[in-house]
Structures are given as structure tokens and as C-alpha cells.
Short mmCIF file of C-alpha atoms and ligand atoms in Angstrom, two decimals:
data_model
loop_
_atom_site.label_atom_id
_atom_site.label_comp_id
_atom_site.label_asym_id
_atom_site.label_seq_id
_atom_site.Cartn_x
_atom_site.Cartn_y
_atom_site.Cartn_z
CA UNK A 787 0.00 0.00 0.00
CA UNK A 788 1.27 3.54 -0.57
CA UNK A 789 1.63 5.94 2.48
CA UNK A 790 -0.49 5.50 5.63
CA UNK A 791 -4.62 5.75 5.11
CA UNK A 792 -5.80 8.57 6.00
CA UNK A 793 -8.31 8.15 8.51
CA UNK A 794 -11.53 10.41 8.72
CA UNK A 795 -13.46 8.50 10.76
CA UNK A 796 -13.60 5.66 13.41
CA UNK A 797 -16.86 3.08 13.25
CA UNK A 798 -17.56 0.44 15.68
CA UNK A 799 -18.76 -2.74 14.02
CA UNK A 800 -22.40 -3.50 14.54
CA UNK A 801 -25.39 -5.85 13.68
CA UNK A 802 -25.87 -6.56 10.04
CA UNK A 803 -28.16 -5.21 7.75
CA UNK A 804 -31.19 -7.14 6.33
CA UNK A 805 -33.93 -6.24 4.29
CA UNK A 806 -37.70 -7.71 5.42
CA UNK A 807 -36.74 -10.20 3.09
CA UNK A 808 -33.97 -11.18 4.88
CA UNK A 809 -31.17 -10.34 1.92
CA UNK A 810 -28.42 -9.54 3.82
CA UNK A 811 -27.28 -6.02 2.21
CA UNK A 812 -23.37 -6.72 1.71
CA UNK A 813 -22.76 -4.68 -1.50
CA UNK A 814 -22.96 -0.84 -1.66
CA UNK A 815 -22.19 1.21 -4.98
CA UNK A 816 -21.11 4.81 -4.54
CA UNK A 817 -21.64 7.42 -7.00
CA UNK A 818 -19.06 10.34 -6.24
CA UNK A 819 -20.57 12.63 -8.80
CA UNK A 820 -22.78 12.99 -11.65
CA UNK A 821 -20.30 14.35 -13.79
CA UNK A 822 -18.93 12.80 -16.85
CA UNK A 823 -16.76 13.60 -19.54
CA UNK A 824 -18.94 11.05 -22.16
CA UNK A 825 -22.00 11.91 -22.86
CA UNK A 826 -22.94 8.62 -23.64
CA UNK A 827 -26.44 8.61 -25.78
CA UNK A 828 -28.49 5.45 -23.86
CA UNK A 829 -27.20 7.17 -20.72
CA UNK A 830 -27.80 11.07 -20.83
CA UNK A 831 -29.43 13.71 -22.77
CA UNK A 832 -26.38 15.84 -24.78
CA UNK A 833 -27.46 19.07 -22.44
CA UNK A 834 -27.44 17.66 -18.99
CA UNK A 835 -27.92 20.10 -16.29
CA UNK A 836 -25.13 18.87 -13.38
CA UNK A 837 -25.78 19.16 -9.77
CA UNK A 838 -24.62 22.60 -7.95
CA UNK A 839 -21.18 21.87 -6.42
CA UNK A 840 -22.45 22.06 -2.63
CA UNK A 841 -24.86 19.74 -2.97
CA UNK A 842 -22.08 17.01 -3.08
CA UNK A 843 -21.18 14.98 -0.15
CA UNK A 844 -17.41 15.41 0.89
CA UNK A 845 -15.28 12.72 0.06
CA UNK A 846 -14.76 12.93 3.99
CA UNK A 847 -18.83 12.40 4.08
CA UNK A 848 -18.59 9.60 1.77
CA UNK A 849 -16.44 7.56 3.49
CA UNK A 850 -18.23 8.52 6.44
CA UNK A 851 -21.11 6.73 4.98
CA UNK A 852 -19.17 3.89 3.14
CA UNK A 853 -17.58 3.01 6.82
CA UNK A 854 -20.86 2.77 8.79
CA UNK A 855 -21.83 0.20 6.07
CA UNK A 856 -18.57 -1.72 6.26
CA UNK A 857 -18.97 -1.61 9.84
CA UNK A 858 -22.56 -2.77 9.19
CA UNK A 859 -21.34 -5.86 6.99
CA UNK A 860 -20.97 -4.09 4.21
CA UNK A 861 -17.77 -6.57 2.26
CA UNK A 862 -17.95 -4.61 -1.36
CA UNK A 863 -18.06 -1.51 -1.95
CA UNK A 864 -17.80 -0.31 -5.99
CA UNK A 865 -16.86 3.17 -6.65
CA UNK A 866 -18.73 4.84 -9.65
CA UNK A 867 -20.81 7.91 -11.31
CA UNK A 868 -20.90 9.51 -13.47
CA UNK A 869 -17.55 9.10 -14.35
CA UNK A 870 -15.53 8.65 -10.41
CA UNK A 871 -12.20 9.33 -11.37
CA UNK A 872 -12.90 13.04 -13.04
CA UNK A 873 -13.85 13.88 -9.40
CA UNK A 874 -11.16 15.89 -7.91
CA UNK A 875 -8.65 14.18 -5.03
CA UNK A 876 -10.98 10.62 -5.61
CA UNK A 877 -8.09 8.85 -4.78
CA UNK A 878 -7.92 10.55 -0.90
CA UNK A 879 -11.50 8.72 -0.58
CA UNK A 880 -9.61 5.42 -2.27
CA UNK A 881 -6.60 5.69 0.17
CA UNK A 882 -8.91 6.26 3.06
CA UNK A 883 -11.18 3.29 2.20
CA UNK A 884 -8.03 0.92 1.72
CA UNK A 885 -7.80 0.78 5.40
CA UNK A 886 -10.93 -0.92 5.86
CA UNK A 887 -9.32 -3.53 3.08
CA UNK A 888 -6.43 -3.54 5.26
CA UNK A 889 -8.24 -4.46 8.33
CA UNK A 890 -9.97 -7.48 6.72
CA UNK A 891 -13.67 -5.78 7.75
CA UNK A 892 -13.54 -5.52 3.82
CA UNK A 893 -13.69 -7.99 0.84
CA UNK A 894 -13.24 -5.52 -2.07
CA UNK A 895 -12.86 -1.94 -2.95
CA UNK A 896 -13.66 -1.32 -6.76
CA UNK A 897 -14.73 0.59 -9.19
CA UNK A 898 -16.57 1.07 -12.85
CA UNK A 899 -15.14 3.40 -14.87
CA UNK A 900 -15.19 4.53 -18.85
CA UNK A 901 -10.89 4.57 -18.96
CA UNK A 902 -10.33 8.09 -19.90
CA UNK A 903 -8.91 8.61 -16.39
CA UNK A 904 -7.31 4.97 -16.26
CA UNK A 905 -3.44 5.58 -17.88
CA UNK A 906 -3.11 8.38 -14.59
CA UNK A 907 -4.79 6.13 -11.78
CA UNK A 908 -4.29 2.66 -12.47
CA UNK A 909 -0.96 2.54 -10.42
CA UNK A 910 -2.47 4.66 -7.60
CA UNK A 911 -5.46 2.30 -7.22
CA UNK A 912 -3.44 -0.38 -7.22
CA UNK A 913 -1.55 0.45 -4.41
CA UNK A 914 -4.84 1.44 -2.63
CA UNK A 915 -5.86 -1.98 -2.57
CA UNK A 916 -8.02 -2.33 -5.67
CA UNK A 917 -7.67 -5.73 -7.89
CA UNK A 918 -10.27 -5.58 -10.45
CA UNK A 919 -11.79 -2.57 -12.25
CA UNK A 920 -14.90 -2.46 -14.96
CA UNK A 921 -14.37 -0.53 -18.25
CA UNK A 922 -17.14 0.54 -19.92
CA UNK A 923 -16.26 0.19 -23.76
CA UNK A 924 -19.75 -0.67 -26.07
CA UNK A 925 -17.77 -0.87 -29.56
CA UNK A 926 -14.10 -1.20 -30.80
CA UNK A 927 -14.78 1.10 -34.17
CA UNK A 928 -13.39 4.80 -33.27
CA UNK A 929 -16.35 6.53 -35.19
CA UNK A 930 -18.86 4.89 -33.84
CA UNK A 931 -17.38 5.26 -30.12
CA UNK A 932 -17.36 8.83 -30.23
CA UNK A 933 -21.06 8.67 -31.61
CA UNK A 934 -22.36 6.53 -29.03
CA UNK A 935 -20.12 8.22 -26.14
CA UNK A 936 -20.33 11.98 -28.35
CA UNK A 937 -17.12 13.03 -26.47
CA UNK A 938 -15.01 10.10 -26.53
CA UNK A 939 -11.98 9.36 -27.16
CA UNK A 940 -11.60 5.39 -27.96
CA UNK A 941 -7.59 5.41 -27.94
CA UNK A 942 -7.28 7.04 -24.90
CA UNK A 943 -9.20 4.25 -23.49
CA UNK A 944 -7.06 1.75 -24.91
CA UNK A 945 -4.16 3.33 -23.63
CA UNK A 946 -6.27 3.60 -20.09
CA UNK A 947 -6.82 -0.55 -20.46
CA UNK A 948 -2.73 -1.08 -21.54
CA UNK A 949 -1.68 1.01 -18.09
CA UNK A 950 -4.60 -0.69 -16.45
CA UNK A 951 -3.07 -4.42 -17.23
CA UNK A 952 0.61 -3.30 -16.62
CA UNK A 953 0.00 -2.46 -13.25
CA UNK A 954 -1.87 -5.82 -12.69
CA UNK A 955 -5.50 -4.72 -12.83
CA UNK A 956 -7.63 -7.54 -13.52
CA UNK A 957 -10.58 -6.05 -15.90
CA UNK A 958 -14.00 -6.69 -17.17
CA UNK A 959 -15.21 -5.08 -19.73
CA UNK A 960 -18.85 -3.98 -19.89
CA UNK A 961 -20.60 -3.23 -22.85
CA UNK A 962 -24.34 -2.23 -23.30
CA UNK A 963 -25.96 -4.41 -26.24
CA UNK A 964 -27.75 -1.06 -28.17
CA UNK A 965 -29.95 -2.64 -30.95
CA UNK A 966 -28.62 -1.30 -34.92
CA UNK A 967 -25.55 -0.07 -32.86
CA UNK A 968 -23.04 -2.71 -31.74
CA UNK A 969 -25.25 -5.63 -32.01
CA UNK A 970 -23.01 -7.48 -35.09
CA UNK A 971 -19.77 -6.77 -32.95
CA UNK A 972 -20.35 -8.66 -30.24
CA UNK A 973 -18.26 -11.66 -31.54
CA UNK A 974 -15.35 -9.43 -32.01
CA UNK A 975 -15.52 -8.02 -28.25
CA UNK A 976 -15.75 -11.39 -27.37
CA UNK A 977 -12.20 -12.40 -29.02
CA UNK A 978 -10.74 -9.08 -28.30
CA UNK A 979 -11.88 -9.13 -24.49
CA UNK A 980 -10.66 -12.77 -23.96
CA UNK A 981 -7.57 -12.45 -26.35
CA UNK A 982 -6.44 -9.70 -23.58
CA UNK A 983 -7.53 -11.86 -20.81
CA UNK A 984 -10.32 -9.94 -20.24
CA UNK A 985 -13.63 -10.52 -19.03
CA UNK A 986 -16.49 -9.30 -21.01
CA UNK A 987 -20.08 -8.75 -19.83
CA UNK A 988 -22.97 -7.11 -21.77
CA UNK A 989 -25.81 -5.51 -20.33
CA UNK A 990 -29.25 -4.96 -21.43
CA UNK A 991 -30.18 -0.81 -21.57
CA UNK A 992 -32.64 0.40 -18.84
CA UNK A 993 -35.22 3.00 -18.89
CA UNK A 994 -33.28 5.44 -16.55
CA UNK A 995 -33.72 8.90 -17.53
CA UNK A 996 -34.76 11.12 -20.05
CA UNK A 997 -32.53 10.81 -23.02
CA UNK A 998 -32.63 12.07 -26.38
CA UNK A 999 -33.89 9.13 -28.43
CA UNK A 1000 -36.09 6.76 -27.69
CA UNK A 1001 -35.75 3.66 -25.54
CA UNK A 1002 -37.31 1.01 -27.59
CA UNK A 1003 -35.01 1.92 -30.87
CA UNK A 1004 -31.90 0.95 -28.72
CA UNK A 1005 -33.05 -1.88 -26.64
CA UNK A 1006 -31.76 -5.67 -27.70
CA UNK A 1007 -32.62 -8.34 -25.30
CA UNK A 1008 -29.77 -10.43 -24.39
CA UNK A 1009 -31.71 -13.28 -24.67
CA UNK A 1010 -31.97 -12.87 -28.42
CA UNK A 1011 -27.77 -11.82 -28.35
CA UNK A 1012 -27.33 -15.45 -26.14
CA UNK A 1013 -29.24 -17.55 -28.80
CA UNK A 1014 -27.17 -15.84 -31.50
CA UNK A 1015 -24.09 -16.55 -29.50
CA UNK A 1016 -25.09 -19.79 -28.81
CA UNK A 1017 -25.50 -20.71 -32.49
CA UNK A 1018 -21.83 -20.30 -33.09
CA UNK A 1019 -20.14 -20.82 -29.12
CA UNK A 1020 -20.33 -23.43 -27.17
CA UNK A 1021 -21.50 -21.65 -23.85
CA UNK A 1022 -20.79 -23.69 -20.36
CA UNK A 1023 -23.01 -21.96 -17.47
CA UNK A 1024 -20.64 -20.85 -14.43
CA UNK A 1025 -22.48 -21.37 -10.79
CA UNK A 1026 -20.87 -18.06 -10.30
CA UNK A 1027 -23.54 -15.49 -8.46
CA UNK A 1028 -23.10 -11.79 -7.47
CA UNK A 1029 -26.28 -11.24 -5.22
CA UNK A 1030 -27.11 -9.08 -9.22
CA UNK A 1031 -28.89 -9.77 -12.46
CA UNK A 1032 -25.86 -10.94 -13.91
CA UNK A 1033 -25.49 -14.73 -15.06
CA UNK A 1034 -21.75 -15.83 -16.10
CA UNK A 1035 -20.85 -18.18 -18.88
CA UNK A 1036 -17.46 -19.49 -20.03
CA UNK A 1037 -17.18 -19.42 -23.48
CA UNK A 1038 -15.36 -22.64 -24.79
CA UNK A 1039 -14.03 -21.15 -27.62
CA UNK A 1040 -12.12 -18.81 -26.40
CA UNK A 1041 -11.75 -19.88 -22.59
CA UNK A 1042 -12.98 -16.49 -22.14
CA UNK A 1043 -15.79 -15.60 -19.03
CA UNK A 1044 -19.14 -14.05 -20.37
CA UNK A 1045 -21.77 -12.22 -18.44
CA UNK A 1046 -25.17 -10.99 -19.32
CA UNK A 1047 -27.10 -8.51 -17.23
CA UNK A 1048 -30.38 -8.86 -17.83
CA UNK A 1049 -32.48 -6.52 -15.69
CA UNK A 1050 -35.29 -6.62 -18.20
CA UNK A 1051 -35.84 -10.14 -19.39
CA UNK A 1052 -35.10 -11.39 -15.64
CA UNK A 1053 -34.29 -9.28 -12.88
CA UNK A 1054 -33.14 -11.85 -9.83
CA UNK A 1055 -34.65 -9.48 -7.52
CA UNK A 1056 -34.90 -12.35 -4.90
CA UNK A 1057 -31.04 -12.37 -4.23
CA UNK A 1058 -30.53 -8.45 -4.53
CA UNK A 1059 -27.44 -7.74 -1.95
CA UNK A 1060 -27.35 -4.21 -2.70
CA UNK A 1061 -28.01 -0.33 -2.16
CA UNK A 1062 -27.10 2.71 -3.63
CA UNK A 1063 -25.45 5.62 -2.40
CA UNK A 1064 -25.38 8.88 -4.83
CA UNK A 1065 -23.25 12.05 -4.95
CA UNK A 1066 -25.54 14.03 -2.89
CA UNK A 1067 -26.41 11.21 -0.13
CA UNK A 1068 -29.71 9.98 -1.65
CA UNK A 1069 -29.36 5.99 -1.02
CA UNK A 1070 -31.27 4.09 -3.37
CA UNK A 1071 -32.57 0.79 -2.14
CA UNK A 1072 -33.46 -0.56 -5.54
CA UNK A 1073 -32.17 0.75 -9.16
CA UNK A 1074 -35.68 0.73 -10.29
CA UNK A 1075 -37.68 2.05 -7.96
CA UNK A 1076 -37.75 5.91 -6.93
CA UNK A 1077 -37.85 5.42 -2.92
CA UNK A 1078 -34.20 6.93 -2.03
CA UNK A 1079 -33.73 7.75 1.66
CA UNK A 1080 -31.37 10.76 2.85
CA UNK A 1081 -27.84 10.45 4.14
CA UNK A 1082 -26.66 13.48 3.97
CA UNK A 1083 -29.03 15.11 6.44
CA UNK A 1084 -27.81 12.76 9.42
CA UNK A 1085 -23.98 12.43 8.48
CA UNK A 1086 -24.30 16.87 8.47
CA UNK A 1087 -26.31 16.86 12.03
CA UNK A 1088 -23.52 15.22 13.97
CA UNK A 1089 -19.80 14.10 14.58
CA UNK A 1090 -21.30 11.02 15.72
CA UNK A 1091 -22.56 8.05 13.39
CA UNK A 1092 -25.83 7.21 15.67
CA UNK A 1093 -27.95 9.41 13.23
CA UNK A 1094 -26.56 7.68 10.11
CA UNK A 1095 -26.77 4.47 11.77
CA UNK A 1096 -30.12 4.76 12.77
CA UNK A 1097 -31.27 6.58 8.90
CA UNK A 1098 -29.31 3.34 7.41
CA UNK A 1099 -31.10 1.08 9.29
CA UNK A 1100 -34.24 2.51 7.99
CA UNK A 1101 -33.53 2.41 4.94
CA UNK A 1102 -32.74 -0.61 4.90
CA UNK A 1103 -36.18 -1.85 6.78
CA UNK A 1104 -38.00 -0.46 3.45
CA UNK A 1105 -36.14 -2.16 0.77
CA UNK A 1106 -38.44 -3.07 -1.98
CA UNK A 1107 -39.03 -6.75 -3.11
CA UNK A 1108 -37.81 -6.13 -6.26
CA UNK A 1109 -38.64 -3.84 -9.50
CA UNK A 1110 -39.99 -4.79 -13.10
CA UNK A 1111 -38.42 -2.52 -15.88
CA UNK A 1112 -40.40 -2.42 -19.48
CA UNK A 1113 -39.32 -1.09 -22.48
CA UNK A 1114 -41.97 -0.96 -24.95
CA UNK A 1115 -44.27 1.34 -27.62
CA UNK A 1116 -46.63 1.75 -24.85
CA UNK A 1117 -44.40 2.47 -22.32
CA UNK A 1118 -42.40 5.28 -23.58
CA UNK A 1119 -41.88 6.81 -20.64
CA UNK A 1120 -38.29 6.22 -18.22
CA UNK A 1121 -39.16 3.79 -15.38
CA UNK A 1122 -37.13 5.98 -12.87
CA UNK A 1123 -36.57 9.44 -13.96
CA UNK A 1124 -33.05 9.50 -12.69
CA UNK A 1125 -30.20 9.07 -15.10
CA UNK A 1126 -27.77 5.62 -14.68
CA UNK A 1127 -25.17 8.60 -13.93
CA UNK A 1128 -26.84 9.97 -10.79
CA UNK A 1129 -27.80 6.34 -9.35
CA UNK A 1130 -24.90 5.19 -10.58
CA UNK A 1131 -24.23 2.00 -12.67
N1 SAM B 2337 -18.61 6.34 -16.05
C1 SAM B 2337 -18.49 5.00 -15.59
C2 SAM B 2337 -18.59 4.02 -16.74
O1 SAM B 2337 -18.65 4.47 -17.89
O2 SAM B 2337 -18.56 2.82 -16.49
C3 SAM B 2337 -19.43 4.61 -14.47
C4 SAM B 2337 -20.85 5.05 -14.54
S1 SAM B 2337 -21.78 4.41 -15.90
C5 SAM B 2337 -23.37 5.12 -15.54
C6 SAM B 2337 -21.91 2.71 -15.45
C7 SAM B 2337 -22.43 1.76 -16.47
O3 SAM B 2337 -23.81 2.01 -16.70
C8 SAM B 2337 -21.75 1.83 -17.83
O4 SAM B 2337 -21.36 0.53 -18.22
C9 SAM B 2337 -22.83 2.35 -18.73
O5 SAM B 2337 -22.68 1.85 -20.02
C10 SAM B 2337 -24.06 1.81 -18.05
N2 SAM B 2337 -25.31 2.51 -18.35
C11 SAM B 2337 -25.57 3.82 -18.33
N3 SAM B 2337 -26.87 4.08 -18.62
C12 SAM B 2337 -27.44 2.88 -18.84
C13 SAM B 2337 -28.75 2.46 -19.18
N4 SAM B 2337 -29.74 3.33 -19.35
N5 SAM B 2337 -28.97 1.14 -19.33
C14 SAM B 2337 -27.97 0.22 -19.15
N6 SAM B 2337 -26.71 0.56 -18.81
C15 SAM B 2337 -26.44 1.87 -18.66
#
């Protein structure tokens, strides 16, 4: 590890957090801002208006909050955003976090990221403890990656994946299946991804936000992709489970690991292990539902983390069952009016 952690705050470990359906909450995902520097087109509209500055939790709030949960049995937690690593000083909150890796109260610190930012951090969040990052990447072609992200850059995030490797990053790559888009590359990811020793996982696009297009003219449901797959792979199902709606495969072919996301065509709700935290300390107990409970009220009133406790625990005593996301003509509306970027993904 580099330096000492810094240390903003102490938590005492406490009981465990379960949801009336007794789904032990083990996972939390932390978007540190809403900013980007893609504008990807399934994720946000090409004007988005950002939140004001001072509505943002400190990185000293945030891992406020992310300790309480670790302290709470919290073993994951997955840094993302917007885009995390355009947020200024992220890796203080990394550094700070490591400790809890350090101390063993922690199974993983990680994040999802789109690799503009990787060739400067990888080294940095390697030494903070952090083994395995997610790249965003939807197609390999350079035109049609600044199209789909409008302000990409698709070498830079091959040169983000290179630095990312070299400093011994394991990576998966994630790429949203976007129907007319990138739907007769997958094969090629998949050979690319595995040829790098990458693993590659595509995701099914969700009605989050208002965008500029419509949902139904980029939606592909994996389960069509998988058949296609299927009728030229020989796909071996992996027992492998997340406590998410992903499902792994190993592809034969290329010895390669496959995942498919599939909040739409099945959601898993019933093993759901997770919550939400966002930039301004809205936690979100389920991605598709709009019930978010405030954080940043409690971690504000006091030094002390009984508020937060107690506002966690709350929280956590209303998670939803589950959620049902539809995309179709008749449903042309977002499911959640929040972007992907504000929840975050
Ligand atoms: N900027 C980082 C990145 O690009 O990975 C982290 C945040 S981004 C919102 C996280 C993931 O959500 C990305 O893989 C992105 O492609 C995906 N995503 C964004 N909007 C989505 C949507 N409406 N449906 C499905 N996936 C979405």
C-alpha cells in the first residue's frame, strides 16, 4: 500500500443489515458525482444540467457513509458515477477506504469506470488496494465510439486498459448491447476481451432517464444476443452469483468468461445484496424504484454516526421486493426518472 490511510473517521462494528426479506445487504455502490466527460447517448441527454457543487457529499462524508456500512457488513463496496475518477482528489477517498481492506472488515474496494482517467490512476489504485476494475467500452470502431459516447476518445481508453493491465488490474469489460448499434460486434468483443484476458459482460439498456432518443429503438434483449451466441459458441453456465442480475458463462471457444445482465428479461430481484449511495447522499434501495432515503441530512447533524446508523437502518427496513423494468411502444416513458449517472451504474 502507498503511504499510511488517511483516517476520517472511526466506526464500531455493529449488527448486520437485512432487508424484510432477509437479503443480507453486503454490496454498496457509490456514486461520487454525476459528472462525466462522455456523454454517452443510452445514458444522458447531450445538455445535462449537473448538480450545484455544494450539494455534493465530501469525500470525507462519503467515506463517512461507506464506513458505517462496512462496519454494518458491508464486504464490497464499488466506486462509480458519473464518471468517479474526473472527481477531484478521488483517490484521498480510495486511500482512506483501503484501510478498511487492510483491516480485513472488507472484501473488495472497486470501481466502474469509462478509462479516460485509467493511464493516470491505475498505479495509484493499485496500491490502494483495488484488484479488479470495470471498463465501460460498447464498440471497438473509433467513429462509432465517439457517436455513441459523443465526447469520446476510444484510444485514450485503450491506452487507459494497456496502463490498467501493466500495473496488474484484472478487468471486465462492460458493454451495453444497443440494438442497430453494436449488435453485429459482439463476436469481435468477445475475441478481443478474452484475447487480452479480459472478461467481457454485456448488459441490457434500462429506462433510466430522459434521453434524447427513444428507448425502444436501442433496446436488444440479451436473450436474443445469447441464442445468437449460442449458435456459433459453445457456452458452459458458471455457478458463479453476485447477489445481481448478472449470469456468467465461459465461453469454450475462447476460454474467455461471459456475463449478461439482464435486468429486463429477468431481474433476480430475490437475491438483490445491494443499495445505492449517490453524490448528494440519496441511497437508493433498488435501481428501479424511486424510494431513495437521505444520508446526507444525518452524516451533516452530527460528529457522531448514531444518526446515520439509525437513517441506514431505515432504509434498509424499506427495501423493496424487487422492481420490473419495461421497455416498450406503450411504455415510452423512463421507469425511474433519474439518469444511470446519478444512481450510478
Ligand atoms: N462512467 C463509468 C462508466 O462508464 O462505467 C461509471 C458510470 S456508468 C453510468 C456505469 C455503467 O452504466 C456503464 O457501463 C454504462 O454503459 C451503463 N449505463 C448507463 N446508462 C445505462 C442504461 N440506461 N442502461 C444500461 N446501462 C447503462
Amino acid at each position: 500500500m502507498q503511504g499510511a490511510p488517511i483516517q476520517f473517521q472511526s466506526s464500531s462494528s455493529g449488527s448486520p443489515l437485512l432487508d424484510p426479506f432477509g437479503r443480507a445487504i453486503t454490496y454498496l455502490r457509490v456514486s461520487v458525482t454525476d459528472r462525466c466527460d462522455f456523454r454517452c447517448v443510452y445514458c444522458m441527454s447531450e445538455n445535462m444540467a449537473f448538480l450545484p457543487k455544494r450539494d455534493l457529499l465530501s469525500l470525507e462524508e462519503l467515506d463517512r457513509i461507506c464506513s458505517v456500512f462496512v462496519a454494518h457488513g458491508v464486504r464490497k463496496l464499488r466506486i462509480t458515477g458519473g464518471e468517479p475518477l474526473v472527481r477531484r482528489d478521488i483517490m484521498t477517498l480510495f486511500r482512506s477506504l483501503s484501510r478498511h481492506l487492510e483491516t480485513g472488515a472488507l472484501d473488495e474496494l472497486t470501481v466502474t469506470t469509462n478509462g479516460s482517467q485509467l493511464a493516470r490512476f491505475a498505479q495509484e489504485l493499485v496500491s490502494y488496494g483495488v484488484k479488479r476494475v470495470n471498463v465501460s467500452i460498447d464498440t471497438l470502431d473509433p467513429d462509432k465510439f465517439h457517436q455513441i459516447t459523443r465526447w469520446g476518445d476510444l484510444s485514450k481508453v485503450l491506452l487507459g486498459l494497456d496502463a490498467a493491465q501493466e500495473a496488474g488490474l484484472k478487468i471486465k469489460i462492460n458493454t451495453v448491447a444497443l440494438k442497430g448499434v453494436n449488435e453485429d460486434e459482439i463476436e469481435s468483443l468477445i475475441h478481443w476481451a478474452h484475447g487480452r484476458g479480459m472478461d467481457l459482460t454485456l448488459i441490457e439498456v434500462m429506462p433510466l432517464g430522459e434521453i434524447d432518443g427513444q428507448r425502444v429503438d436501442q433496446y436488444l434483449p440479451l436473450s436474443t444476443v445469447r441464442q445468437r451466441i449460442e449458435a456459433r459458441y459453445t457456452l458452459h453456465d458458471l455457478p458463479e452469483r453476485t447477489g445481481g442480475p448478472a449470469r456468467y458463462v465461459k465461453v469454450a471457444e475462447t476460454g474467455g468468461k461471459l456475463g449478461f445482465i439482464t435486468p429486463l428479461t429477468h431481474n433476480f430481484c430475490e437475491s438483490c445484496n445491494r443499495v445505492r449511495l449517490t453524490c448528494t447522499g440519496q441511497l437508493f434501495m433498488c435501481l428501479g424504484q424511486e424510494d431513495a432515503a437521505d444520508l446526507r441530512a444525518p452524516v451533516r447533524a452530527s460528529q457522531d454516526d448514531a444518526l446515520l446508523t439509525q437513517a441506514i437502518a431505515a432504509a434498509i427496513a424499506r427495501k423493496p421486493k424487487g422492481h420490473d423494468f419495461i421497455i416498450d411502444r406503450t411504455h415510452s416513458r423512463p421507469a425511474v426518472s433519474r439518469h444511470m449517472s446519478m444512481t450510478g451504474g
